[in-house]
Coordinates of C-alpha atoms in Angstrom, one line a residue:
X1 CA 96.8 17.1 -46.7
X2 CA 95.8 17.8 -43.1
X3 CA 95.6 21.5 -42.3
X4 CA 97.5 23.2 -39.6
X5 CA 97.2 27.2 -38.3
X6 CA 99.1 28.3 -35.6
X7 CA 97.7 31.0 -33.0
X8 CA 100.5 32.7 -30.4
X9 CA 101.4 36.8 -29.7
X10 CA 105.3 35.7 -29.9
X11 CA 106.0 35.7 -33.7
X12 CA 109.7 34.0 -32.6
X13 CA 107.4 30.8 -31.1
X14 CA 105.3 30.7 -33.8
X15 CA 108.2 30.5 -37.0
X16 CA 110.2 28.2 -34.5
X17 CA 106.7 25.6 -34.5
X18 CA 106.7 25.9 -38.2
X19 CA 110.7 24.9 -38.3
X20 CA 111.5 22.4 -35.4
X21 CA 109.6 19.9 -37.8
X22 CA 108.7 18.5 -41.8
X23 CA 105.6 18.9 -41.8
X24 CA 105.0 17.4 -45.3
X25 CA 106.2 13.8 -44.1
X26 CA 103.1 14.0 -41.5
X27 CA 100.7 15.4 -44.5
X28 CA 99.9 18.6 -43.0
X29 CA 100.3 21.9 -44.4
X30 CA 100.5 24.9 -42.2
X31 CA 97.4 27.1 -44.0
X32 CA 98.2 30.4 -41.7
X33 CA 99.9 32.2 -38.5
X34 CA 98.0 34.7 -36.2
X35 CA 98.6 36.4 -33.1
X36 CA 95.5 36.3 -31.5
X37 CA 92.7 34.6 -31.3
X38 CA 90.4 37.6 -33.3
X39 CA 92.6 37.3 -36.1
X40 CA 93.0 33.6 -35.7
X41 CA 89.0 33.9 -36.2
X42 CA 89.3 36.0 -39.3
X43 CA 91.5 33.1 -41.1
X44 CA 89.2 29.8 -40.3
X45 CA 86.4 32.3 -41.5
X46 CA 88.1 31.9 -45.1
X47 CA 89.8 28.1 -44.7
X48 CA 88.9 26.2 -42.0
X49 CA 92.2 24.2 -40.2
X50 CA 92.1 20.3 -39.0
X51 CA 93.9 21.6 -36.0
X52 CA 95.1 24.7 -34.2
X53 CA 98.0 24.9 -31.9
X54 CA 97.4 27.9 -29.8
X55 CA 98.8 29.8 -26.9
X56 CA 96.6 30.4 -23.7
X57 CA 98.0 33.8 -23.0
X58 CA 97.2 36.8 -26.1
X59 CA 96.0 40.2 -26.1
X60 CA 92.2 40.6 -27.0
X61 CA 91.0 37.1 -27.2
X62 CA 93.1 34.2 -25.4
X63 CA 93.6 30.8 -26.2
X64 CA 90.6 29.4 -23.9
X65 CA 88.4 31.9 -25.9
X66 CA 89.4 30.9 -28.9
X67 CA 88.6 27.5 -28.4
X68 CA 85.3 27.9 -26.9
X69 CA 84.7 29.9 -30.1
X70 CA 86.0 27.6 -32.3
X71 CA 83.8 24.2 -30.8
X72 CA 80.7 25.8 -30.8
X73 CA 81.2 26.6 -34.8
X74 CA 83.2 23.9 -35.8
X75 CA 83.4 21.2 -33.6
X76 CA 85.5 18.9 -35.5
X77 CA 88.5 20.8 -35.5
X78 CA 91.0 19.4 -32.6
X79 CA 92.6 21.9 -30.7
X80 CA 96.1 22.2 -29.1
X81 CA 97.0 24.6 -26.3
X82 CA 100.6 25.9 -25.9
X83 CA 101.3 26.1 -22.0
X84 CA 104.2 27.7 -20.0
X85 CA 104.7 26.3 -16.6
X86 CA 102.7 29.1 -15.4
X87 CA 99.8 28.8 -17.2
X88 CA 99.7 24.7 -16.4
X89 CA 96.2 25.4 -14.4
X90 CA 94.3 27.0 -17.2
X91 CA 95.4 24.2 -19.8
X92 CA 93.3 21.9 -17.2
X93 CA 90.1 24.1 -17.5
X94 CA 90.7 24.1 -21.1
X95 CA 89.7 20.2 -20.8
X96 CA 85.4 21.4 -21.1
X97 CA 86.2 23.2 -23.9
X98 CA 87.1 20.3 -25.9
X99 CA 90.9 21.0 -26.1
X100 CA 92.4 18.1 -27.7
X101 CA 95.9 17.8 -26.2
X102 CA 98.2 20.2 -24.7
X103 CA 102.4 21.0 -25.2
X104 CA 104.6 22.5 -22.8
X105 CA 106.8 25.5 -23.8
X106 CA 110.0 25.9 -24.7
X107 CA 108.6 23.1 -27.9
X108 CA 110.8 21.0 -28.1
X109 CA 111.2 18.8 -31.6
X110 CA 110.6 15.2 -30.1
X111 CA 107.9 16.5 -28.2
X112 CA 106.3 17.7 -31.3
X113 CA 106.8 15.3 -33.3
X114 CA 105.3 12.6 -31.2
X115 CA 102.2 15.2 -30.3
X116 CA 102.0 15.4 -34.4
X117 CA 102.1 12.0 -35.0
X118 CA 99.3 11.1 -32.4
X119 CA 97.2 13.7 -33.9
X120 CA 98.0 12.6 -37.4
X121 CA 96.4 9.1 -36.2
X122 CA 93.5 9.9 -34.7
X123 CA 92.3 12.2 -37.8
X124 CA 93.4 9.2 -39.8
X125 CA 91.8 6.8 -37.7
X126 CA 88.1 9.3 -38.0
X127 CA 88.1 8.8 -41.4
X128 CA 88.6 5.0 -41.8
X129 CA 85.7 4.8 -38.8
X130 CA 83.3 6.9 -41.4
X131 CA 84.1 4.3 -44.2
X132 CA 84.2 1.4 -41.8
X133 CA 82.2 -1.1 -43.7
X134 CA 80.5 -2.5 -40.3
X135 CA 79.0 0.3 -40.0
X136 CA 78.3 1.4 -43.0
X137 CA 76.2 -1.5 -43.7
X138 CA 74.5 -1.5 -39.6
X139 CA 73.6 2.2 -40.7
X140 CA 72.2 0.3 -44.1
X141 CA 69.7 -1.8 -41.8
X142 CA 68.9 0.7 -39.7
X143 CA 68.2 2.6 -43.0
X144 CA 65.7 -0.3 -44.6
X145 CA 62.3 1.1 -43.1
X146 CA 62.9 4.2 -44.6
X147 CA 64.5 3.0 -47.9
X148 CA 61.0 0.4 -48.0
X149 CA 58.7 3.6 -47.7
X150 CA 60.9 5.6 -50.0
X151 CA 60.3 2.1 -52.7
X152 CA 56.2 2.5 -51.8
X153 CA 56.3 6.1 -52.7
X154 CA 58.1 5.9 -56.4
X155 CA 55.5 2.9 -56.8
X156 CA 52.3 5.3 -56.7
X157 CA 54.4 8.5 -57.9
X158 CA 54.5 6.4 -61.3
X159 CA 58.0 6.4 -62.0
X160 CA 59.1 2.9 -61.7
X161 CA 60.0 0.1 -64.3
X162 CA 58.4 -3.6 -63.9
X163 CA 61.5 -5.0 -63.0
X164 CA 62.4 -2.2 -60.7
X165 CA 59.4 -2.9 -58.9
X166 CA 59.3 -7.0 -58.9
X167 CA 63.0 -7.0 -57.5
X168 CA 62.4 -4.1 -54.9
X169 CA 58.7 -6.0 -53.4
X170 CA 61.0 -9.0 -53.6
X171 CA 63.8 -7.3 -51.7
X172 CA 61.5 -6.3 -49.2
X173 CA 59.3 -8.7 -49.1
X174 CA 56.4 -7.1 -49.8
X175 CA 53.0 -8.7 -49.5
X176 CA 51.8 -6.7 -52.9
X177 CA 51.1 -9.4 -55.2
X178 CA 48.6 -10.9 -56.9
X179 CA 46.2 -10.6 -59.9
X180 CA 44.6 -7.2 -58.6
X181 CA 45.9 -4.0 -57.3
X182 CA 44.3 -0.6 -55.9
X183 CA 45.5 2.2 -53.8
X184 CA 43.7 3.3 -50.8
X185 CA 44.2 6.6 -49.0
X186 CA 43.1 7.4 -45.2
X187 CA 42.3 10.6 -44.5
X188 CA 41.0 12.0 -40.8
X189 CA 37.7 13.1 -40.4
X190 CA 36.9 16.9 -39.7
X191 CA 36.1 16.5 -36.0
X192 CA 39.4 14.5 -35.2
X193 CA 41.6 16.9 -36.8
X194 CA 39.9 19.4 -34.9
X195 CA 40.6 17.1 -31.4
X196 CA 44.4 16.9 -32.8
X197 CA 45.0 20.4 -33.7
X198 CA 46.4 21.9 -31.1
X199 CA 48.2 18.7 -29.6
X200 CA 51.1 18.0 -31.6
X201 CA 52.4 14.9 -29.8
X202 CA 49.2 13.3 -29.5
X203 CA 48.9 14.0 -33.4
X204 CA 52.4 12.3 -34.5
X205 CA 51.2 9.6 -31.4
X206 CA 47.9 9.4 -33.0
X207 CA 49.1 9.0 -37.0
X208 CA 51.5 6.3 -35.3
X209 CA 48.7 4.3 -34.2
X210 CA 46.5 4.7 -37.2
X211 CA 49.3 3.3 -38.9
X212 CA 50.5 0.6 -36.4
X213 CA 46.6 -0.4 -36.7
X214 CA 46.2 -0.6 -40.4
X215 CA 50.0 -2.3 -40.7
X216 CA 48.6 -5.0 -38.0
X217 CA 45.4 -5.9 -39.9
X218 CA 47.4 -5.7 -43.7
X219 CA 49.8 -8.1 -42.3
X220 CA 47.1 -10.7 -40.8
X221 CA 45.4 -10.7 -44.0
X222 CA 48.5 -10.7 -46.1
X223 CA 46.7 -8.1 -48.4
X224 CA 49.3 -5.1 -48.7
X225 CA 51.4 -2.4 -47.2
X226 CA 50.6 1.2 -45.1
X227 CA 53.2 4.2 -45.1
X228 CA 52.6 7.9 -45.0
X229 CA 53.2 10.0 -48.2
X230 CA 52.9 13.4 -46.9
X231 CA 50.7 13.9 -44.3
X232 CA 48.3 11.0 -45.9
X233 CA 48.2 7.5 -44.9
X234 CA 48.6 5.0 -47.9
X235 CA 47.6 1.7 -48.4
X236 CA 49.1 -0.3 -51.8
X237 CA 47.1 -3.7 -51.6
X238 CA 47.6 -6.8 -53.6
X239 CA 44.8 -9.2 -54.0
X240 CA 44.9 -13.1 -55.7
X241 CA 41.6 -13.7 -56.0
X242 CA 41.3 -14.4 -59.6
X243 CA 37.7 -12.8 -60.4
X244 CA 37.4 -8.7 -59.7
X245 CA 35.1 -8.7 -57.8
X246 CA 35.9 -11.1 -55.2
X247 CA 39.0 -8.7 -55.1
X248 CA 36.7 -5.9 -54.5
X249 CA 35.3 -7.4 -51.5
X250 CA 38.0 -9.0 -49.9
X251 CA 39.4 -5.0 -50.1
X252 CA 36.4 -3.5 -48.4
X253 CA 36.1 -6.1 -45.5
X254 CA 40.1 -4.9 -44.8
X255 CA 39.6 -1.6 -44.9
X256 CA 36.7 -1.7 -42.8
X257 CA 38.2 -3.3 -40.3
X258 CA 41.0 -0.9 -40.1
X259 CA 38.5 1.9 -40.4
X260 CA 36.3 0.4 -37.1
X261 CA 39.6 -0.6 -34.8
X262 CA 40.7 2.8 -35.3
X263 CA 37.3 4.2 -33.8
X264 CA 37.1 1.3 -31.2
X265 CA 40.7 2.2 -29.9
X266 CA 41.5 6.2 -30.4
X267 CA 38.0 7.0 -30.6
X268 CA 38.6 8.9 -33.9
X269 CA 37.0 8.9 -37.1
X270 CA 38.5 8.2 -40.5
X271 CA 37.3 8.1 -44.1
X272 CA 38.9 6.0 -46.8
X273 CA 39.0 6.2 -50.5
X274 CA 39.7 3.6 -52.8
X275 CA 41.2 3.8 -56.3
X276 CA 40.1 2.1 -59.3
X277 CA 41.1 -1.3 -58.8
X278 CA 44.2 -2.5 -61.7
X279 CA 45.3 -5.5 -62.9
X280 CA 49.1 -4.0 -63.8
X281 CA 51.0 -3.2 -60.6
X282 CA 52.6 0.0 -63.0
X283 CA 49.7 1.6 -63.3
X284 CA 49.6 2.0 -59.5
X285 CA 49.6 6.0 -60.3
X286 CA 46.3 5.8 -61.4
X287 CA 44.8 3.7 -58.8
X288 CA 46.6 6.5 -56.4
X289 CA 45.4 9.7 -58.0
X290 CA 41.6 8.4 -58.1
X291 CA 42.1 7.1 -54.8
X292 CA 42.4 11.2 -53.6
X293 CA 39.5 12.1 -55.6
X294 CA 37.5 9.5 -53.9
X295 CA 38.7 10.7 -50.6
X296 CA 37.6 14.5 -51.6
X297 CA 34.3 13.3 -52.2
X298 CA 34.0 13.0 -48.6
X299 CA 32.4 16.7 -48.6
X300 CA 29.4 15.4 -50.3
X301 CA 29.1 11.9 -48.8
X302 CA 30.4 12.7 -45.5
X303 CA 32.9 11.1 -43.3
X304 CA 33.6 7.9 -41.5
X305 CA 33.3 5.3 -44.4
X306 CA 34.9 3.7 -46.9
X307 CA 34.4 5.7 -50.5
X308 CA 34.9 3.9 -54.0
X309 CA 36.1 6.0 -57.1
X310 CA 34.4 3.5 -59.4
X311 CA 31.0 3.9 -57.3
X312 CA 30.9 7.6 -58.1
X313 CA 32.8 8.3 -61.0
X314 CA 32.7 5.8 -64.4
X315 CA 36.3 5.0 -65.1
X316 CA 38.6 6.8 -67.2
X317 CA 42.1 6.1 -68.7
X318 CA 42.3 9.0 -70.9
X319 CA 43.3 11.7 -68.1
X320 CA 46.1 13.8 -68.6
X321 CA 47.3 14.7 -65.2
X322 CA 50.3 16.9 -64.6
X323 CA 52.7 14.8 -62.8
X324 CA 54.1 16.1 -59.1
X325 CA 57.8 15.0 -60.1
X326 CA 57.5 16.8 -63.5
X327 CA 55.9 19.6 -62.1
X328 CA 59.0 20.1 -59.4
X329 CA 61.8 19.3 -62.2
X330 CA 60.2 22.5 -64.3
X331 CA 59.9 24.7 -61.4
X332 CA 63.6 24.1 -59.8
X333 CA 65.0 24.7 -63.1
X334 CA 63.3 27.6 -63.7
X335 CA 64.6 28.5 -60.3
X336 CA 67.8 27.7 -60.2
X337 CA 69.0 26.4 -63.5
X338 CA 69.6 27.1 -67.3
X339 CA 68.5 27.0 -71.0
X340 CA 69.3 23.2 -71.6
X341 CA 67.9 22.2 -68.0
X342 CA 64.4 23.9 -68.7
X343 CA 64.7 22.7 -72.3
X344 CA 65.0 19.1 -71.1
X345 CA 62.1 19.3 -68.2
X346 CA 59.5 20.9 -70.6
X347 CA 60.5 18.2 -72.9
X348 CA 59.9 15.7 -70.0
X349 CA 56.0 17.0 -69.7
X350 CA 55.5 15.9 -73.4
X351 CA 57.7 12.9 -73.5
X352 CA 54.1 10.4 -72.4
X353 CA 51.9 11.6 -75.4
X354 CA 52.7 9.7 -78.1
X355 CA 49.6 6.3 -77.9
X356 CA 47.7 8.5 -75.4
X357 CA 43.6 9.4 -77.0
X358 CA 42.2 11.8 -75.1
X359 CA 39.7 14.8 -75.5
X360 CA 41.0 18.1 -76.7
X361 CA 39.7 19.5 -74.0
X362 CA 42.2 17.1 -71.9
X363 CA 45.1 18.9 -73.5
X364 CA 44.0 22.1 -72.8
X365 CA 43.3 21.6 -69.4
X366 CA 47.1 20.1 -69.5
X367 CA 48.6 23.2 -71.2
X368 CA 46.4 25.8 -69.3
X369 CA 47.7 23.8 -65.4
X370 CA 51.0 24.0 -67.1
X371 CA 50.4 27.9 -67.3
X372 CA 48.9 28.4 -64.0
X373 CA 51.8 27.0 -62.1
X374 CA 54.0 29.2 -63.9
X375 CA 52.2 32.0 -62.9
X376 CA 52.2 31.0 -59.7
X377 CA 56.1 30.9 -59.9
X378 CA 56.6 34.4 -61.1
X379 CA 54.1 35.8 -58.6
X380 CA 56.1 34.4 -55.8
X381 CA 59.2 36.5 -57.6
X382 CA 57.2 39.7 -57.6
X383 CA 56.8 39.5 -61.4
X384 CA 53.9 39.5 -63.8
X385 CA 53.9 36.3 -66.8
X386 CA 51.3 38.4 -68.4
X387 CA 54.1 41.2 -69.0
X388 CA 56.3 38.9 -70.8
X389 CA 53.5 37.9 -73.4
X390 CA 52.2 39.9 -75.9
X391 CA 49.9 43.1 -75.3
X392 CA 46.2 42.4 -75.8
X393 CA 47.4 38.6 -75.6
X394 CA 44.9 36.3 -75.5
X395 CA 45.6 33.2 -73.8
X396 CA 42.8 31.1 -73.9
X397 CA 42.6 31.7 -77.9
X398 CA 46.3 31.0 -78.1
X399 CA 45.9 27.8 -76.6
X400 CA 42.9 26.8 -78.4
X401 CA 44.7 27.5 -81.8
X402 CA 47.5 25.7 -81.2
X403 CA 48.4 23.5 -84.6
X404 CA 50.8 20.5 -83.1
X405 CA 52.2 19.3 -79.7
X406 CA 55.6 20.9 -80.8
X407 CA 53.6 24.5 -81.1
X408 CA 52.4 24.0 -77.8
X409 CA 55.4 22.5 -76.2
X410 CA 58.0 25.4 -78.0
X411 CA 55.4 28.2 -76.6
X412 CA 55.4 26.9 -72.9
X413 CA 59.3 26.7 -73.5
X414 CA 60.0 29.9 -74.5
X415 CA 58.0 31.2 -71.3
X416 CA 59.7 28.8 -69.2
X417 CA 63.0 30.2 -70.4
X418 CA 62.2 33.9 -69.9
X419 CA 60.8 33.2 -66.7
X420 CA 63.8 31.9 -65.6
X421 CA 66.1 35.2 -67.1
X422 CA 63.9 37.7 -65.1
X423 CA 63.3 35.7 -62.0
X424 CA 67.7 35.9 -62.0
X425 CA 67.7 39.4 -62.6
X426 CA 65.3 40.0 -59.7
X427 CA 67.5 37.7 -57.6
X428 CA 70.6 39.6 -58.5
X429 CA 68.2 42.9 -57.9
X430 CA 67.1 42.0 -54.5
X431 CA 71.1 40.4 -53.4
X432 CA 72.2 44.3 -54.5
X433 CA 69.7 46.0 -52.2
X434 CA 70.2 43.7 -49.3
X435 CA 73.8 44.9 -49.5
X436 CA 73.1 48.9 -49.6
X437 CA 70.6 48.3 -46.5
X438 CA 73.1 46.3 -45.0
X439 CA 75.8 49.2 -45.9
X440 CA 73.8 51.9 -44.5
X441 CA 72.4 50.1 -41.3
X442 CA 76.5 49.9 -40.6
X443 CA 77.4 53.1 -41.6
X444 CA 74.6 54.5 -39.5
X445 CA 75.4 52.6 -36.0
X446 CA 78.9 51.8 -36.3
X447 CA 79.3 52.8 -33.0
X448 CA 77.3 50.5 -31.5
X449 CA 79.5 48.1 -29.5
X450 CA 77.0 45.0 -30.1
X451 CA 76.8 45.1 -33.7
X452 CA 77.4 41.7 -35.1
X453 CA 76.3 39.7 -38.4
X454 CA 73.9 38.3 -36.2
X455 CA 72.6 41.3 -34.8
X456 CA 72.5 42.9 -38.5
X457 CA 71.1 39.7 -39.9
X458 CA 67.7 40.2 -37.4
X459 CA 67.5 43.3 -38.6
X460 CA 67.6 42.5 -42.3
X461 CA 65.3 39.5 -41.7
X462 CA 67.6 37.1 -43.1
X463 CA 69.9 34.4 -41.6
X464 CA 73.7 35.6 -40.8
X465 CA 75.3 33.1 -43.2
X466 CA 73.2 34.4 -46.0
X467 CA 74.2 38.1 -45.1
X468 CA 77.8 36.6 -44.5
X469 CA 77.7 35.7 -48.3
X470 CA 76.2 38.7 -50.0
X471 CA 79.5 40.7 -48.3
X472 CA 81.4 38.1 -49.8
X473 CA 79.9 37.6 -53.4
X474 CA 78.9 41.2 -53.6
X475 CA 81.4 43.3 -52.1
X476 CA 84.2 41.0 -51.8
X477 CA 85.1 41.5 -48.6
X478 CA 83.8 40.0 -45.0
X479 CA 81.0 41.9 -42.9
X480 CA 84.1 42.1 -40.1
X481 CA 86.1 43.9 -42.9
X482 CA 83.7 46.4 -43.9
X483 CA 82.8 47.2 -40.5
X484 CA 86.2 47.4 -39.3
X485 CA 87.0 49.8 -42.5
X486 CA 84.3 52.2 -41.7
X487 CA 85.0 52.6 -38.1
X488 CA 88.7 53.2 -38.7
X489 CA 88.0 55.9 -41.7
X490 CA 85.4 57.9 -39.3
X491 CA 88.5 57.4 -36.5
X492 CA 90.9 59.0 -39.0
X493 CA 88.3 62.1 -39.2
X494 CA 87.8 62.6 -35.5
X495 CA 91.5 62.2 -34.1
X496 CA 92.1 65.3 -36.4
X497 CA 90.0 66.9 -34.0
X498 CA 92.4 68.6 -31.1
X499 CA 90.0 69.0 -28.5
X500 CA 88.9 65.3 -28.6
X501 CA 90.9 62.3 -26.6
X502 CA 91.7 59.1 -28.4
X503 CA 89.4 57.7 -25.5
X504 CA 86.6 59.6 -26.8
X505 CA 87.4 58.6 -30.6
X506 CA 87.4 55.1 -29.7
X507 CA 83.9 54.7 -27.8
X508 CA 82.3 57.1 -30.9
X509 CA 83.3 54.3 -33.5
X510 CA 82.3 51.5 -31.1
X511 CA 85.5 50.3 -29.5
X512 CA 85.1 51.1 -25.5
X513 CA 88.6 49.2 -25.1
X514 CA 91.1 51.8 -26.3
X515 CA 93.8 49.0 -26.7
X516 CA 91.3 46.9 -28.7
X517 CA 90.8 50.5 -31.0
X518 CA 94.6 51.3 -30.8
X519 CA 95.5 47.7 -32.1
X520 CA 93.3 47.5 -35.0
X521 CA 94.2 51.2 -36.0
X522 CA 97.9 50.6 -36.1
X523 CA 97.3 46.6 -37.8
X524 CA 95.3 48.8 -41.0
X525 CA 97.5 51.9 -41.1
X526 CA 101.0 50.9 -39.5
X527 CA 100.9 53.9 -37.4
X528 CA 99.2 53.9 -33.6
X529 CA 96.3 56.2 -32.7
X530 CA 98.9 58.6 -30.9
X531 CA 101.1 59.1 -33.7
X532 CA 98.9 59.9 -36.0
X533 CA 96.9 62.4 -33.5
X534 CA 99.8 64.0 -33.1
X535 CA 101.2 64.0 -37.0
X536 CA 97.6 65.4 -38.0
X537 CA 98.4 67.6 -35.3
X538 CA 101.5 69.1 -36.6
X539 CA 100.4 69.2 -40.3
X540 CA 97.5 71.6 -39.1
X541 CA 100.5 73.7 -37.4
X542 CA 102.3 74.0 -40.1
X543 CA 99.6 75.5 -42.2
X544 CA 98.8 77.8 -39.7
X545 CA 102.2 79.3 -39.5
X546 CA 102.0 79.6 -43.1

């Protein structure tokens, strides 16, 4: 159902609107009436209509404000102006405010109904054009480049199945085949990130050539593919030589190449590191991991060559590396989910063990990284993981003594799990006091005519749809509400006062337009300013007498 609110100060115009037509048979629902534009405001706040049908002429906001208001927050919701004869010329400026169509008053039924019915098709019409399969699959194409580098990244995250990975290289026809594999990462030299630092468009130009360069050269040589991962330039290279080392050398002559164009044409330097070379495209992983520790030891070797893992560093398949994609499933759940959702990703970093020989000292390594980037986790929260261990605990004793992979994986379990309890409790904690600063910072300068959720929101440091719902989660009203409620309570005080003008009342609690004050007063209380002045007034006579 399509949803309908309609805005106009004549309550008469706005029942007749609802009755002159059946809704239902043009699958709208009128969600709300107001008769102004403020309130209009306050109802899309909570339920936000498909279209608005709205006088031009109102007390405190009109119908132009409204809709300016309106498209700048939501700009899909089409707006209709009601317009007496009178007011023709302002339903013609309301044309830059996006104003959808326009109805003359009296309403009658048949023009309503064919203004409904119009409206009716072109919201229709919107949502067949978003599942329009044209475009749907244009936006597909246009999609490919990304989806392609999206492929290249699962390949050297690890987390890929051979026949995932056969059908996507064939999909995108890939030039990563062959009897030998490796991973080589490009990484800027000192001095040219020093040249690039403080140019950021020549930096994104720059990492576009780099690429465009090595993508060129690949491509000529049919060896592999280049795409950024982060802010590092990758290259997955497939080579069909069948001896290793004629692989190896067909590799370095590429990469070379790319390395010298890239100082021949930007006049930058780059160093690249090569993984071990594999001869299964799904170990790709560990072809990428070594390829970043050959690029690190650029600090010892300096830059502006090509560096190869297995020149420095004697290969090794017996690391036990903690995996960025498990590391990010434990942490959000930690974060943000539950008992079974930790349970299941502390599970996942143990799943892999069962074939795998390492060192002892490999799992320890594994167990203490594990512990470290919980700690991290709890110091970003303000927290302490030593506090929710043992006192006098010893950690590194623990972890030496542990007895099976289920003792160790239980143990980091159970501190993932209270982890997660107190980093909620301070969430809930730090929500709460938001609200009682946000409570006083209003109750101390409600009479400041400016004060907004924005305004409040700067002063919180926080965003205004954040702070918009802590008042609603938290004290179940709007930020509007509560302000509105604490102005009106201190008013109620003051015009007891019989020295002090209701003029005066209403600039103290931040309304300098008395009729703005006076309408808001009488909307919450059912009596105006006036009356009540004076019924205050005579209460305090009567005790007098007495």
């Amino acid at each position: 159902m399509y949803k309908l609110l309609i805005v106009d100060d004549e309550e008469e115009v706005r029942h007749g609107i609802v009755k002159k037509i059946d809704w239902s048979q043009f699958n709208f629902v009128v969600i709300g009436e107001a008769e102004n534009g403020r309130e209009a405001l306050d109802i899309i706040e909570d339920n936000i209509p498909d279209i608005i049908i709205t006088d031009i002429s109102m007390p405190l906001m009109n119908g132009l404000e409204l809709a300016k208001s309106v498209k700048q927050s939501f700009p899909t919701v089409k707006i209709v102006i009601l317009s007496g004869y009178d007011d023709f010329k302002f339903a013609q400026q309301a044309i830059k405010y996006g104003v959808s169509d326009y109805i003359l008053k009296p309403v009658l039924p048949d023009d309503l109904n064919k203004l409904v019915g119009k409206l009716k098709n072109q919201l229709d019409n919107e949502i067949e054009e978003k599942k329009d399969r044209k475009k749907l699959e244009q936006h597909y194409l246009d999609s490919l480049p990304i989806l392609k580098d999206n492929f290249l990244t699962s390949l050297v995250i690890g987390n890929l199945e051979i026949g995932e990975i056969e059908s996507k290289i064939s999909f995108f026809d890939l030039t990563i085949r062959g009897n030998f594999f490796s991973v080589a990462i490009i990484g800027l030299d000192k001095k040219s990130i020093e040249i690039l630092e403080n140019e950021e468009k020549i930096k994104d130009l720059t990492k576009f050539a780099v690429l465009k360069i090595a993508q060129d050269i690949l491509s000529n040589n049919t060896t592999g593919e280049a795409f950024y991962y982060g802010n590092a330039l990758v290259i997955i290279a497939g080579m069909n030589d069948n001896a290793r080392a004629d692989a190896c050398n067909k590799l370095f002559l590429v990469l070379d190449e790319i390395r010298q164009n890239v100082e021949k044409y930007l006049s930058i330097t780059i160093t690249i590191g090569i993984g071990n070379i594999i001869e299964n495209i799904v170990q790709m992983k560990e072809s990428y991991d070594t390829a970043n520790i050959a690029l690190e030891y650029k600090l010892v070797l300096g830059g502006n060559k090509i560096i190869f893992v297995e020149d420095i560093e004697p290969v090794s398949n017996n690391m036990i590396c903690l995996e960025e994609e498990k590391e990010k499933k434990l942490l959000s759940s930690i974060k943000f989910g539950d008992n079974k959702n930790v349970e299941n990703a502390v599970q996942n970093l143990f799943n892999d063990f069962s074939g795998i020989q390492a060192p002892i000292n490999e799992y320890h390594l594994y167990f203490m990284e594990i512990f470290t980037m919980l700690s991290k986790l709890s110091r970003i929260y303000q927290l302490d993981i030593m506090d929710m261990l043992p006192e006098n605990y010893n950690l590194y004793l623990e972890i030496n003594n542990f007895n099976s992979m289920d003792e160790a994986e239980n143990w980091i379990m159970s501190l993932s799990i209270e982890l997660m309890k107190q980093i909620a409790s301070e969430r809930l904690t730090t929500t709460q006091r938001l609200l009682e600063k946000a409570k006083d910072y209003i109750n101390s300068n409600y009479n400041d005519t400016e004060l907004s959720v924005q305004k409040l929101a700067d002063y919180l440091f926080i965003s205004a749809s954040y702070l918009s719902l802590i008042f609603k989660k938290e004290a179940k009203e709007t930020f509007l509400k509560y302000l509105i409620r604490i102005r009106l309570d201190v008013a109620k005080n003051l015009l007891r006062n019989p020295g002090m003008k209701i003029s005066e009342v209403a600039g103290k609690v931040g309304y300098p337009d008395i009729s703005y004050f006076s309408y808001f007063f009488k909307k919450n209380f059912g009596v105006s300013p006036r009356e009540y002045k004076n019924s205050e007034a005579n209460k305090l006579e009567q005790k007098n007498e007495k």
